[in-house]
GROMACS .gro file of C-alpha atoms in nm:
model
  200
    1UNK     CA    1  -0.033  -0.005   0.009
    2UNK     CA    2   0.181   0.334  -0.137
    3UNK     CA    3   0.092   0.674  -0.086
    4UNK     CA    4   0.299   0.935  -0.287
    5UNK     CA    5   0.383   1.251  -0.097
    6UNK     CA    6   0.431   1.558  -0.330
    7UNK     CA    7   0.575   1.899  -0.254
    8UNK     CA    8   0.343   2.173  -0.403
    9UNK     CA    9   0.554   2.487  -0.498
   10UNK     CA   10   0.818   2.452  -0.746
   11UNK     CA   11   0.629   2.124  -0.814
   12UNK     CA   12   0.321   2.125  -0.924
   13UNK     CA   13   0.245   2.527  -0.945
   14UNK     CA   14   0.513   2.815  -0.937
   15UNK     CA   15   0.639   2.954  -0.637
   16UNK     CA   16   0.380   3.198  -0.483
   17UNK     CA   17   0.679   3.422  -0.300
   18UNK     CA   18   0.857   3.477  -0.622
   19UNK     CA   19   0.526   3.523  -0.818
   20UNK     CA   20   0.416   3.815  -0.560
   21UNK     CA   21   0.758   3.936  -0.529
   22UNK     CA   22   0.775   3.997  -0.912
   23UNK     CA   23   0.421   4.159  -0.879
   24UNK     CA   24   0.479   4.374  -0.583
   25UNK     CA   25   0.834   4.469  -0.730
   26UNK     CA   26   0.989   4.372  -0.398
   27UNK     CA   27   1.273   4.148  -0.466
   28UNK     CA   28   1.381   4.057  -0.146
   29UNK     CA   29   1.058   3.857  -0.127
   30UNK     CA   30   1.200   3.577  -0.397
   31UNK     CA   31   1.374   3.399  -0.122
   32UNK     CA   32   1.247   3.064  -0.084
   33UNK     CA   33   1.256   2.714   0.071
   34UNK     CA   34   1.548   2.675  -0.193
   35UNK     CA   35   1.750   2.929  -0.060
   36UNK     CA   36   1.671   2.913   0.338
   37UNK     CA   37   1.647   2.584   0.520
   38UNK     CA   38   1.534   2.749   0.817
   39UNK     CA   39   1.152   2.772   0.762
   40UNK     CA   40   1.058   3.047   1.044
   41UNK     CA   41   1.371   3.266   0.959
   42UNK     CA   42   1.224   3.251   0.645
   43UNK     CA   43   0.895   3.334   0.716
   44UNK     CA   44   0.960   3.578   0.979
   45UNK     CA   45   1.137   3.742   0.699
   46UNK     CA   46   0.870   3.789   0.475
   47UNK     CA   47   0.646   3.885   0.775
   48UNK     CA   48   0.888   4.210   0.836
   49UNK     CA   49   0.893   4.335   0.492
   50UNK     CA   50   0.509   4.284   0.443
   51UNK     CA   51   0.448   4.500   0.711
   52UNK     CA   52   0.704   4.728   0.606
   53UNK     CA   53   0.534   4.743   0.244
   54UNK     CA   54   0.178   4.789   0.382
   55UNK     CA   55   0.063   4.465   0.250
   56UNK     CA   56  -0.133   4.171   0.347
   57UNK     CA   57  -0.343   3.821   0.246
   58UNK     CA   58  -0.561   3.994  -0.003
   59UNK     CA   59  -0.278   4.182  -0.257
   60UNK     CA   60  -0.079   3.762  -0.202
   61UNK     CA   61  -0.437   3.635  -0.298
   62UNK     CA   62  -0.496   3.894  -0.562
   63UNK     CA   63  -0.141   3.704  -0.709
   64UNK     CA   64  -0.238   3.389  -0.655
   65UNK     CA   65  -0.586   3.403  -0.879
   66UNK     CA   66  -0.323   3.460  -1.164
   67UNK     CA   67  -0.118   3.140  -1.085
   68UNK     CA   68  -0.186   2.835  -1.281
   69UNK     CA   69  -0.037   2.515  -1.220
   70UNK     CA   70   0.329   2.436  -1.436
   71UNK     CA   71   0.256   2.301  -1.779
   72UNK     CA   72   0.181   1.905  -1.714
   73UNK     CA   73   0.114   1.899  -1.351
   74UNK     CA   74  -0.213   1.822  -1.359
   75UNK     CA   75  -0.230   1.562  -1.639
   76UNK     CA   76   0.080   1.395  -1.434
   77UNK     CA   77  -0.141   1.402  -1.135
   78UNK     CA   78  -0.451   1.332  -1.277
   79UNK     CA   79  -0.236   0.995  -1.400
   80UNK     CA   80  -0.074   0.965  -1.057
   81UNK     CA   81  -0.407   0.951  -0.865
   82UNK     CA   82  -0.577   0.668  -1.105
   83UNK     CA   83  -0.248   0.459  -0.962
   84UNK     CA   84  -0.202   0.570  -0.583
   85UNK     CA   85  -0.307   0.763  -0.304
   86UNK     CA   86  -0.177   1.101  -0.334
   87UNK     CA   87  -0.095   1.359  -0.040
   88UNK     CA   88   0.075   1.725  -0.139
   89UNK     CA   89   0.274   1.784   0.182
   90UNK     CA   90   0.351   2.172   0.162
   91UNK     CA   91   0.455   2.469   0.414
   92UNK     CA   92   0.238   2.692   0.229
   93UNK     CA   93  -0.106   2.806   0.394
   94UNK     CA   94  -0.451   2.710   0.308
   95UNK     CA   95  -0.561   3.061   0.240
   96UNK     CA   96  -0.272   3.031  -0.014
   97UNK     CA   97  -0.363   2.693  -0.143
   98UNK     CA   98  -0.716   2.679  -0.196
   99UNK     CA   99  -0.779   2.867  -0.546
  100UNK     CA  100  -0.434   2.608  -0.664
  101UNK     CA  101  -0.630   2.318  -0.575
  102UNK     CA  102  -0.915   2.386  -0.730
  103UNK     CA  103  -0.718   2.406  -1.106
  104UNK     CA  104  -0.504   2.070  -0.976
  105UNK     CA  105  -0.863   1.883  -0.946
  106UNK     CA  106  -0.856   1.902  -0.530
  107UNK     CA  107  -0.611   1.689  -0.428
  108UNK     CA  108  -0.564   1.605  -0.095
  109UNK     CA  109  -0.314   1.879   0.084
  110UNK     CA  110  -0.195   1.915   0.409
  111UNK     CA  111  -0.067   2.276   0.464
  112UNK     CA  112  -0.039   2.546   0.766
  113UNK     CA  113  -0.256   2.822   0.826
  114UNK     CA  114  -0.160   3.240   0.850
  115UNK     CA  115  -0.308   3.425   1.161
  116UNK     CA  116  -0.454   3.710   0.983
  117UNK     CA  117  -0.590   4.064   1.140
  118UNK     CA  118  -0.930   4.204   1.069
  119UNK     CA  119  -0.778   4.455   0.851
  120UNK     CA  120  -0.639   4.180   0.641
  121UNK     CA  121  -0.278   4.228   0.769
  122UNK     CA  122  -0.091   3.882   0.785
  123UNK     CA  123   0.025   3.896   1.175
  124UNK     CA  124   0.145   3.539   1.249
  125UNK     CA  125   0.121   3.203   1.129
  126UNK     CA  126   0.041   2.880   1.250
  127UNK     CA  127   0.237   2.532   1.174
  128UNK     CA  128   0.066   2.232   1.116
  129UNK     CA  129   0.300   2.037   1.344
  130UNK     CA  130   0.721   2.048   1.387
  131UNK     CA  131   0.867   1.924   1.122
  132UNK     CA  132   0.562   1.874   0.896
  133UNK     CA  133   0.646   1.687   0.596
  134UNK     CA  134   0.878   1.473   0.769
  135UNK     CA  135   0.642   1.400   1.052
  136UNK     CA  136   0.360   1.353   0.821
  137UNK     CA  137   0.553   1.063   0.638
  138UNK     CA  138   0.656   0.908   0.962
  139UNK     CA  139   0.298   0.887   1.037
  140UNK     CA  140   0.174   0.742   0.733
  141UNK     CA  141   0.431   0.480   0.780
  142UNK     CA  142   0.306   0.386   1.127
  143UNK     CA  143  -0.056   0.296   1.022
  144UNK     CA  144   0.074   0.062   0.717
  145UNK     CA  145   0.170   0.275   0.399
  146UNK     CA  146   0.490   0.245   0.267
  147UNK     CA  147   0.584   0.626   0.112
  148UNK     CA  148   0.707   0.767  -0.175
  149UNK     CA  149   0.794   1.133  -0.198
  150UNK     CA  150   0.943   1.419  -0.387
  151UNK     CA  151   1.005   1.776  -0.386
  152UNK     CA  152   1.267   2.034  -0.482
  153UNK     CA  153   1.371   2.165  -0.117
  154UNK     CA  154   1.546   2.174   0.126
  155UNK     CA  155   1.237   2.120   0.350
  156UNK     CA  156   1.143   1.828   0.122
  157UNK     CA  157   1.471   1.666   0.184
  158UNK     CA  158   1.352   1.494   0.529
  159UNK     CA  159   1.059   1.334   0.382
  160UNK     CA  160   1.216   1.236   0.045
  161UNK     CA  161   1.518   1.024   0.272
  162UNK     CA  162   1.282   0.867   0.507
  163UNK     CA  163   1.031   0.704   0.238
  164UNK     CA  164   1.091   0.382   0.039
  165UNK     CA  165   1.155   0.628  -0.276
  166UNK     CA  166   1.223   0.975  -0.264
  167UNK     CA  167   1.340   1.219  -0.575
  168UNK     CA  168   1.410   1.527  -0.632
  169UNK     CA  169   1.235   1.757  -0.870
  170UNK     CA  170   1.349   2.056  -1.052
  171UNK     CA  171   1.587   2.108  -0.746
  172UNK     CA  172   1.869   2.350  -0.750
  173UNK     CA  173   2.204   2.291  -0.852
  174UNK     CA  174   2.328   2.287  -0.457
  175UNK     CA  175   2.102   2.035  -0.356
  176UNK     CA  176   2.143   1.803  -0.629
  177UNK     CA  177   2.525   1.842  -0.557
  178UNK     CA  178   2.485   1.822  -0.193
  179UNK     CA  179   2.261   1.478  -0.201
  180UNK     CA  180   2.400   1.310  -0.538
  181UNK     CA  181   2.268   0.990  -0.393
  182UNK     CA  182   1.881   1.099  -0.475
  183UNK     CA  183   1.777   1.057  -0.815
  184UNK     CA  184   1.717   1.394  -0.988
  185UNK     CA  185   1.442   1.481  -1.259
  186UNK     CA  186   1.320   1.734  -1.450
  187UNK     CA  187   1.024   1.630  -1.657
  188UNK     CA  188   0.683   1.498  -1.501
  189UNK     CA  189   0.695   1.218  -1.778
  190UNK     CA  190   1.061   1.091  -1.586
  191UNK     CA  191   0.895   1.160  -1.260
  192UNK     CA  192   0.592   0.958  -1.305
  193UNK     CA  193   0.800   0.660  -1.451
  194UNK     CA  194   1.036   0.661  -1.130
  195UNK     CA  195   0.753   0.643  -0.910
  196UNK     CA  196   0.597   0.398  -1.124
  197UNK     CA  197   0.886   0.141  -1.087
  198UNK     CA  198   0.924   0.236  -0.736
  199UNK     CA  199   0.545   0.108  -0.684
  200UNK     CA  200   0.574  -0.217  -0.886
   0.00000   0.00000   0.00000
């Protein structure tokens, strides 16, 4: 019994913070988990910048409304979901992910939530659990599932390494160089083939 665990941003959809950074003209917000291993540090940095510029949830959601899944992502996901249970494990937030999940055919997603003031200012965030991706993979394994995982960033390495099979997908040169033991793919067809082979 397999469950495939996929990262969302950079794997199925573009990076939300990069899209927002470009729309808002704030290059500092381009920094993501591909660059910063410490998620709390990264989020505090982002919230400080939002506050400094007077930006809140509404402005980010307006940008997200214009984001589409990466080319081929929905087709990949549709095919994969005919062969295995799939859960998207993301460090994004429910308030960001909802419209993107609609465009992907409403797959299951486990993510976090933002704390938002009445005026729309993002005041904080609530993580679902510590090391959420790794913790979730271990929990699935504890109830009898084999996991296969794929992602592109530092915060995906735990779930990838803990799974029966794990793959980097469109990751950075640095992460690939640091983890030569992990198969790395650039196309959905190759990733699908690797997952299918792991389940065979």
